[in-house]
XYZ file of N, CA, C and O in Angstrom:
612
model
N 131.784 70.971 121.610
C 131.000 71.602 122.613
C 130.670 73.043 122.244
O 129.574 73.498 122.515
N 131.610 73.728 121.657
C 131.340 75.106 121.264
C 130.269 75.171 120.167
O 129.535 76.147 120.087
N 130.193 74.106 119.353
C 129.169 74.074 118.311
C 127.778 74.007 118.949
O 126.864 74.697 118.508
N 127.599 73.236 119.976
C 126.319 73.114 120.665
C 125.956 74.443 121.306
O 124.807 74.888 121.250
N 126.914 75.117 121.893
C 126.675 76.409 122.526
C 126.202 77.442 121.484
O 125.248 78.168 121.718
N 126.882 77.501 120.317
C 126.511 78.455 119.262
C 125.125 78.170 118.715
O 124.331 79.093 118.491
N 124.802 76.903 118.484
C 123.473 76.545 117.970
C 122.410 76.927 118.989
O 121.350 77.456 118.647
N 122.666 76.677 120.272
C 121.705 77.032 121.323
C 121.514 78.544 121.406
O 120.395 79.047 121.535
N 122.610 79.283 121.307
C 122.544 80.745 121.352
C 121.766 81.286 120.157
O 120.912 82.157 120.300
N 122.046 80.764 118.986
C 121.344 81.182 117.766
C 119.856 80.873 117.875
O 119.015 81.689 117.530
N 119.523 79.710 118.396
C 118.119 79.331 118.585
C 117.406 80.280 119.526
O 116.260 80.673 119.312
N 118.068 80.667 120.596
C 117.471 81.587 121.566
C 117.239 82.961 120.954
O 116.212 83.598 121.173
N 118.188 83.421 120.161
C 118.042 84.726 119.510
C 116.901 84.728 118.511
O 116.102 85.662 118.455
N 116.814 83.701 117.697
C 115.767 83.627 116.676
C 114.402 83.519 117.323
O 113.446 84.158 116.897
N 114.281 82.742 118.380
C 112.977 82.567 119.017
C 112.495 83.857 119.670
O 111.305 84.089 119.803
N 113.387 84.731 120.066
C 112.974 85.976 120.703
C 112.540 87.033 119.692
O 111.915 88.010 120.060
N 112.846 86.813 118.415
C 112.472 87.802 117.391
C 110.975 87.940 117.255
O 110.464 88.992 116.933
N 110.231 86.879 117.471
C 108.789 86.933 117.268
C 108.020 87.151 118.537
O 106.820 86.982 118.568
N 108.670 87.520 119.614
C 107.957 87.669 120.874
C 107.044 88.881 120.831
O 107.327 89.877 120.174
N 105.950 88.756 121.534
C 104.956 89.826 121.538
C 105.449 91.001 122.363
O 106.057 90.827 123.415
N 105.186 92.175 121.865
C 105.515 93.402 122.573
C 104.205 94.103 122.852
O 103.387 94.279 121.950
N 103.999 94.496 124.076
C 102.758 95.171 124.393
C 102.791 96.596 123.879
O 103.766 97.309 124.053
N 101.710 96.965 123.206
C 101.577 98.334 122.699
C 100.266 98.891 123.206
O 99.303 98.144 123.397
N 100.195 100.174 123.422
C 98.931 100.758 123.869
C 97.892 100.663 122.752
O 98.233 100.595 121.578
N 96.613 100.622 123.128
C 95.551 100.595 122.132
C 95.540 101.922 121.387
O 95.501 102.992 122.001
N 95.605 101.832 120.079
C 95.615 103.028 119.244
C 94.455 102.931 118.277
O 94.252 101.903 117.637
N 93.669 104.002 118.163
C 92.541 104.057 117.243
C 93.010 104.660 115.926
O 93.316 105.850 115.865
N 93.100 103.820 114.883
C 93.539 104.295 113.576
C 92.371 104.661 112.667
O 92.561 104.918 111.498
N 91.150 104.654 113.167
C 89.999 104.959 112.321
C 90.039 106.420 111.890
O 90.567 107.282 112.585
N 89.460 106.676 110.747
C 89.434 108.029 110.179
C 88.251 108.785 110.758
O 87.108 108.472 110.482
N 88.524 109.751 111.581
C 87.471 110.539 112.219
C 86.767 111.453 111.220
O 85.725 111.997 111.497
N 87.354 111.627 110.017
C 86.785 112.530 109.022
C 85.920 111.800 108.009
O 85.488 112.368 107.037
N 85.628 110.534 108.200
C 84.946 109.747 107.180
C 83.587 110.313 106.802
O 83.135 110.130 105.687
N 82.922 110.997 107.700
C 81.624 111.578 107.386
C 81.721 113.038 106.952
O 80.727 113.653 106.622
N 82.905 113.586 106.961
C 83.081 114.993 106.609
C 83.129 115.150 105.095
O 83.594 114.277 104.374
N 82.626 116.271 104.616
C 82.713 116.577 103.196
C 84.129 117.000 102.860
O 84.726 117.787 103.574
N 84.652 116.474 101.772
C 85.998 116.814 101.337
C 85.877 117.882 100.259
O 85.152 117.711 99.285
N 86.563 118.976 100.432
C 86.531 120.073 99.467
C 87.426 119.716 98.293
O 88.587 119.425 98.457
N 86.858 119.686 97.100
C 87.665 119.423 95.915
C 88.284 120.720 95.438
O 87.772 121.800 95.701
N 89.390 120.609 94.706
C 90.086 121.809 94.262
C 89.398 122.466 93.073
O 89.635 123.617 92.791
N 88.549 121.736 92.353
C 87.857 122.290 91.202
C 86.361 122.179 91.441
O 85.825 121.077 91.469
N 85.674 123.311 91.629
C 84.227 123.243 91.837
C 83.535 122.776 90.553
O 84.088 122.885 89.463
N 82.322 122.236 90.697
C 81.572 121.787 89.527
C 81.314 122.971 88.602
O 80.950 124.058 89.047
N 81.507 122.735 87.321
C 81.339 123.800 86.328
C 79.867 124.030 86.031
O 79.068 123.082 86.015
N 79.516 125.280 85.770
C 78.178 125.568 85.278
C 78.066 124.992 83.866
O 79.083 124.661 83.230
N 76.852 124.859 83.348
C 76.668 124.343 81.990
C 77.426 125.200 80.975
O 78.100 124.676 80.080
N 77.335 126.520 81.149
C 78.011 127.443 80.228
C 79.531 127.249 80.268
O 80.188 127.194 79.225
N 80.082 127.131 81.477
C 81.532 126.951 81.599
C 81.981 125.577 81.106
O 83.063 125.440 80.530
N 81.161 124.552 81.302
C 81.487 123.228 80.773
C 81.583 123.273 79.249
O 82.517 122.723 78.657
N 80.664 123.956 78.615
C 80.707 124.109 77.152
C 81.952 124.892 76.742
O 82.639 124.522 75.784
N 82.277 125.958 77.459
C 83.485 126.741 77.155
C 84.748 125.888 77.254
O 85.603 125.905 76.366
N 84.870 125.133 78.362
C 86.059 124.320 78.600
C 86.189 123.234 77.527
O 87.269 123.007 76.985
N 85.087 122.558 77.210
C 85.134 121.490 76.204
C 85.419 122.047 74.808
O 86.179 121.445 74.044
N 84.842 123.177 74.465
C 85.107 123.795 73.162
C 86.574 124.189 73.056
O 87.237 123.912 72.048
N 87.100 124.818 74.103
C 88.521 125.196 74.110
C 89.402 123.953 74.043
O 90.405 123.925 73.319
N 89.040 122.907 74.780
C 89.804 121.673 74.765
C 89.834 121.028 73.395
O 90.875 120.544 72.937
N 88.714 121.030 72.718
C 88.655 120.471 71.365
C 89.504 121.296 70.409
O 90.276 120.748 69.607
N 89.393 122.609 70.491
C 90.198 123.485 69.632
C 91.686 123.243 69.873
O 92.482 123.168 68.926
N 92.058 123.076 71.114
C 93.443 122.810 71.496
C 93.923 121.479 70.921
O 94.994 121.392 70.328
N 93.113 120.451 71.054
C 93.524 119.109 70.626
C 93.591 118.950 69.116
O 94.400 118.169 68.618
N 92.735 119.650 68.369
C 92.727 119.474 66.907
C 93.260 120.693 66.162
O 93.126 120.788 64.940
N 93.862 121.621 66.895
C 94.488 122.827 66.304
C 93.522 123.601 65.423
O 93.800 123.903 64.263
N 92.373 123.936 65.973
C 91.362 124.728 65.272
C 91.009 125.952 66.114
O 91.288 125.986 67.305
N 90.322 126.888 65.498
C 89.803 128.019 66.265
C 88.488 127.592 66.909
O 87.792 126.700 66.401
N 88.155 128.194 68.028
C 86.907 127.853 68.704
C 85.690 128.250 67.869
O 84.626 127.647 68.009
N 85.844 129.227 66.986
C 84.719 129.670 66.160
C 84.240 128.578 65.203
O 83.086 128.561 64.815
N 85.103 127.658 64.834
C 84.726 126.597 63.897
C 84.175 125.352 64.568
O 83.931 124.354 63.903
N 83.953 125.401 65.868
C 83.483 124.220 66.599
C 82.090 124.485 67.166
O 81.870 125.475 67.865
N 81.160 123.594 66.841
C 79.818 123.683 67.405
C 79.783 122.820 68.665
O 80.389 121.747 68.708
N 79.050 123.291 69.678
C 78.978 122.564 70.946
C 77.591 122.680 71.544
O 76.974 123.741 71.489
N 77.099 121.551 72.089
C 75.828 121.581 72.819
C 75.889 120.572 73.951
O 76.532 119.521 73.849
N 75.217 120.912 75.044
C 75.181 120.057 76.227
C 74.144 118.970 76.014
O 73.031 119.236 75.566
N 74.505 117.715 76.323
C 73.582 116.589 76.204
C 73.377 115.969 77.577
O 73.904 116.455 78.575
N 72.650 114.844 77.631
C 72.397 114.150 78.887
C 73.683 113.757 79.589
O 74.672 113.446 78.939
N 73.634 113.760 80.896
C 74.784 113.325 81.677
C 75.921 114.324 81.696
O 77.059 113.948 81.952
N 75.606 115.586 81.401
C 76.626 116.663 81.367
C 77.775 116.315 80.425
O 78.934 116.509 80.722
N 77.418 115.793 79.279
C 78.375 115.522 78.211
C 78.147 116.557 77.130
O 77.015 116.848 76.755
N 79.237 117.127 76.639
C 79.151 118.139 75.584
C 79.436 117.452 74.254
O 80.465 116.797 74.088
N 78.530 117.608 73.299
C 78.709 117.078 71.945
C 79.348 118.180 71.103
O 78.841 119.289 71.001
N 80.505 117.877 70.548
C 81.278 118.824 69.746
C 81.298 118.361 68.295
O 81.326 117.153 68.034
N 81.316 119.313 67.370
C 81.391 118.953 65.954
C 82.144 120.042 65.202
O 82.067 121.228 65.541
N 82.885 119.621 64.185
C 83.545 120.555 63.284
C 83.747 119.874 61.944
O 83.692 118.648 61.823
N 83.970 120.680 60.919
C 84.234 120.171 59.577
C 85.671 120.511 59.213
O 86.089 121.665 59.333
N 86.398 119.496 58.763
C 87.791 119.710 58.373
C 87.826 120.474 57.059
O 87.157 120.098 56.095
N 88.607 121.555 57.017
C 88.661 122.438 55.857
C 89.222 121.755 54.605
O 88.729 121.978 53.505
N 90.224 120.926 54.759
C 90.918 120.330 53.612
C 90.000 119.461 52.761
O 90.009 119.545 51.544
N 89.187 118.607 53.424
C 88.380 117.652 52.656
C 86.888 117.712 52.959
O 86.113 116.942 52.404
N 86.470 118.628 53.844
C 85.052 118.754 54.158
C 84.511 117.627 55.033
O 83.294 117.506 55.204
N 85.385 116.790 55.593
C 84.940 115.685 56.436
C 84.478 116.215 57.793
O 85.139 117.041 58.400
N 83.329 115.721 58.238
C 82.739 116.156 59.499
C 83.186 115.216 60.633
O 83.166 114.002 60.479
N 83.581 115.817 61.754
C 83.992 115.070 62.932
C 83.095 115.439 64.098
O 82.741 116.600 64.271
N 82.757 114.443 64.912
C 81.958 114.668 66.125
C 82.644 113.991 67.304
O 83.179 112.886 67.166
N 82.623 114.687 68.433
C 83.250 114.200 69.658
C 82.324 114.453 70.834
O 81.503 115.365 70.802
N 82.487 113.668 71.873
C 81.888 113.954 73.169
C 83.004 114.416 74.085
O 84.162 114.009 73.934
N 82.643 115.247 75.042
C 83.603 115.753 76.026
C 82.935 115.750 77.387
O 81.743 116.061 77.501
N 83.711 115.380 78.396
C 83.240 115.482 79.775
C 84.400 115.951 80.642
O 85.563 115.766 80.301
N 84.048 116.588 81.754
C 85.056 117.058 82.704
C 84.893 116.285 84.000
O 83.780 116.059 84.468
N 86.023 115.881 84.549
C 86.054 115.229 85.856
C 87.109 115.963 86.675
O 88.304 115.790 86.437
N 86.646 116.812 87.585
C 87.588 117.694 88.275
C 88.169 118.648 87.259
O 87.438 119.313 86.530
N 89.490 118.674 87.146
C 90.126 119.555 86.152
C 90.683 118.750 84.969
O 91.550 119.221 84.246
N 90.164 117.538 84.766
C 90.603 116.687 83.653
C 89.498 116.604 82.612
O 88.337 116.374 82.945
N 89.877 116.798 81.352
C 88.940 116.651 80.231
C 89.139 115.292 79.581
O 90.271 114.841 79.400
N 88.030 114.661 79.219
C 88.044 113.393 78.483
C 87.243 113.589 77.205
O 86.198 114.236 77.215
N 87.743 113.009 76.124
C 87.083 113.099 74.827
C 86.876 111.698 74.259
O 87.653 110.793 74.549
N 85.836 111.549 73.449
C 85.672 110.321 72.672
C 85.075 110.685 71.323
O 84.205 111.550 71.214
N 85.567 110.036 70.304
C 85.107 110.300 68.945
C 83.804 109.549 68.698
O 83.627 108.418 69.151
N 82.896 110.175 67.978
C 81.637 109.553 67.590
C 81.828 108.957 66.194
O 82.414 109.585 65.317
N 81.315 107.764 65.985
C 81.409 107.058 64.696
C 82.853 106.891 64.240
O 83.167 106.973 63.052
N 83.725 106.610 65.198
C 85.152 106.451 64.909
C 85.412 105.305 63.936
O 86.298 105.379 63.097
N 84.609 104.235 64.035
C 84.812 103.066 63.180
C 83.914 103.093 61.940
O 83.698 102.066 61.312
N 83.368 104.256 61.614
C 82.510 104.390 60.439
C 81.146 104.915 60.819
O 80.814 105.032 61.994
N 80.327 105.262 59.823
C 79.006 105.835 60.079
C 78.139 104.939 60.967
O 78.115 103.717 60.812
N 77.481 105.571 61.910
C 76.523 104.924 62.812
C 77.131 103.827 63.684
O 76.423 102.918 64.105
N 78.422 103.878 63.961
C 79.047 102.883 64.839
C 79.057 103.346 66.292
O 79.436 102.580 67.162
N 78.655 104.576 66.524
C 78.552 105.066 67.898
C 79.857 105.593 68.450
O 80.864 105.656 67.747
N 79.821 105.949 69.738
C 81.010 106.541 70.350
C 82.128 105.531 70.549
O 81.890 104.347 70.762
N 83.347 106.052 70.475
C 84.531 105.245 70.760
C 84.814 105.258 72.254
O 83.942 105.577 73.061
N 86.050 104.942 72.623
C 86.420 104.920 74.035
C 86.865 106.320 74.473
O 87.311 107.124 73.656
N 86.748 106.572 75.768
C 87.172 107.865 76.307
C 88.691 107.981 76.246
O 89.406 107.002 76.448
N 89.163 109.181 75.964
C 90.600 109.452 75.883
C 91.250 109.274 77.240
O 90.580 109.180 78.263
N 92.568 109.260 77.227
C 93.313 109.169 78.468
C 94.382 108.100 78.446
O 95.233 108.061 79.323
N 94.365 107.230 77.452
C 95.374 106.167 77.388
C 96.731 106.726 76.962
O 97.761 106.274 77.436
N 96.735 107.721 76.078
C 97.994 108.268 75.585
C 98.371 109.602 76.180
O 99.525 110.011 76.129
N 97.392 110.298 76.736
C 97.666 111.599 77.339
C 96.554 111.958 78.309
O 95.470 111.386 78.275
N 96.852 112.916 79.166
C 95.869 113.463 80.093
C 95.789 114.958 79.840
O 96.798 115.652 79.869
N 94.568 115.433 79.576
C 94.343 116.854 79.325
C 93.736 117.491 80.561
O 92.669 117.078 81.019
N 94.434 118.471 81.124
C 93.917 119.209 82.272
C 93.657 120.652 81.860
O 94.188 121.131 80.861
N 92.826 121.334 82.641
C 92.471 122.706 82.306
C 92.392 123.562 83.556
O 92.223 123.064 84.659
N 92.487 124.879 83.316
C 92.224 125.883 84.346
C 91.370 126.946 83.679
O 91.771 127.533 82.675
N 90.186 127.147 84.209
C 89.243 128.108 83.654
C 89.564 129.504 84.155
O 89.697 129.732 85.357
N 89.714 130.434 83.229
C 89.937 131.845 83.532
C 88.724 132.626 83.036
O 87.937 132.110 82.242
N 88.557 133.883 83.447
C 87.374 134.646 83.027
C 87.194 134.735 81.500
O 86.072 134.634 81.009
N 88.282 134.921 80.754
C 88.161 135.090 79.301
C 88.938 134.054 78.498
O 89.122 134.205 77.295
N 89.419 133.013 79.167
C 90.224 132.013 78.471
C 90.241 130.706 79.264
O 89.782 130.655 80.400
N 90.786 129.688 78.620
C 90.983 128.394 79.278
C 92.430 127.989 79.031
O 92.884 127.945 77.883
N 93.162 127.732 80.106
C 94.521 127.209 79.994
C 94.410 125.688 79.915
O 93.705 125.062 80.722
N 95.086 125.079 78.932
C 95.045 123.631 78.736
C 96.449 123.060 78.729
O 97.380 123.688 78.212
N 96.579 121.864 79.288
C 97.870 121.189 79.343
C 97.662 119.713 79.026
O 96.834 119.056 79.648
N 98.376 119.210 78.030
C 98.361 117.789 77.684
C 99.654 117.164 78.172
O 100.736 117.604 77.780
N 99.559 116.156 79.012
C 100.722 115.403 79.474
C 100.667 114.031 78.816
O 99.732 113.274 79.038
N 101.667 113.733 77.981
C 101.700 112.477 77.246
C 102.452 111.411 78.022
O 103.327 111.715 78.837
N 102.124 110.148 77.749
C 102.732 109.039 78.479
C 104.233 108.924 78.220
O 104.948 108.333 79.032
N 104.730 109.492 77.119
C 106.174 109.426 76.859
C 106.946 110.513 77.606
O 108.153 110.640 77.462
N 106.238 111.327 78.402
C 106.889 112.375 79.191
C 106.826 113.744 78.562
O 107.087 114.746 79.219
N 106.483 113.823 77.288
C 106.376 115.129 76.627
C 105.043 115.774 77.001
O 104.147 115.126 77.552
N 104.919 117.057 76.707
C 103.683 117.758 77.031
C 103.468 118.902 76.040
O 104.366 119.289 75.298
N 102.253 119.417 76.053
C 101.867 120.544 75.221
C 100.930 121.403 76.062
O 100.198 120.879 76.906
N 100.948 122.702 75.835
C 100.057 123.591 76.575
C 99.708 124.803 75.737
O 100.442 125.165 74.810
N 98.580 125.396 76.051
C 98.135 126.595 75.355
C 97.040 127.249 76.175
O 96.386 126.597 77.002
N 96.824 128.514 75.951
C 95.708 129.239 76.528
C 94.818 129.667 75.371
O 95.268 130.332 74.441
N 93.562 129.239 75.424
C 92.594 129.498 74.363
C 91.616 130.572 74.841
O 90.952 130.399 75.872
N 91.540 131.669 74.093
C 90.584 132.733 74.428
C 89.190 132.262 74.049
O 88.954 131.829 72.932
N 88.288 132.346 75.015
C 86.893 131.957 74.754
C 85.985 132.566 75.829
O 86.338 132.659 76.969
């Protein structure tokens, strides 16, 4: 008899777990959906985009900014080029900024006339802070290590 009582009690407890509880109507909609959201990094001028990308390239390939040529192309992409001193090999890259993140891709990575490679970011993320006479750069690698420098430009 006690077994029947326990099973009945357990059944009553379990059945009450899913009972409906009345709650007041709450509006969870976002009232700010039409509002403009202020980003922390304003859009760069063409001149500053070239400065940031040139500094970023110098930072990534350990060169001086004086040895890097840069020009703005369609879609606010900066085309960068430099010649390696050791063997005279010419390298070309594209650079773009998204907020305070720089992305790079090598041109003709798989050989002459093969076109641009993929955008960087799989192994590291390069962020920047633009200063009046310099650019602070920080590379955060997927293994947890990082590198940083301030490039005068």
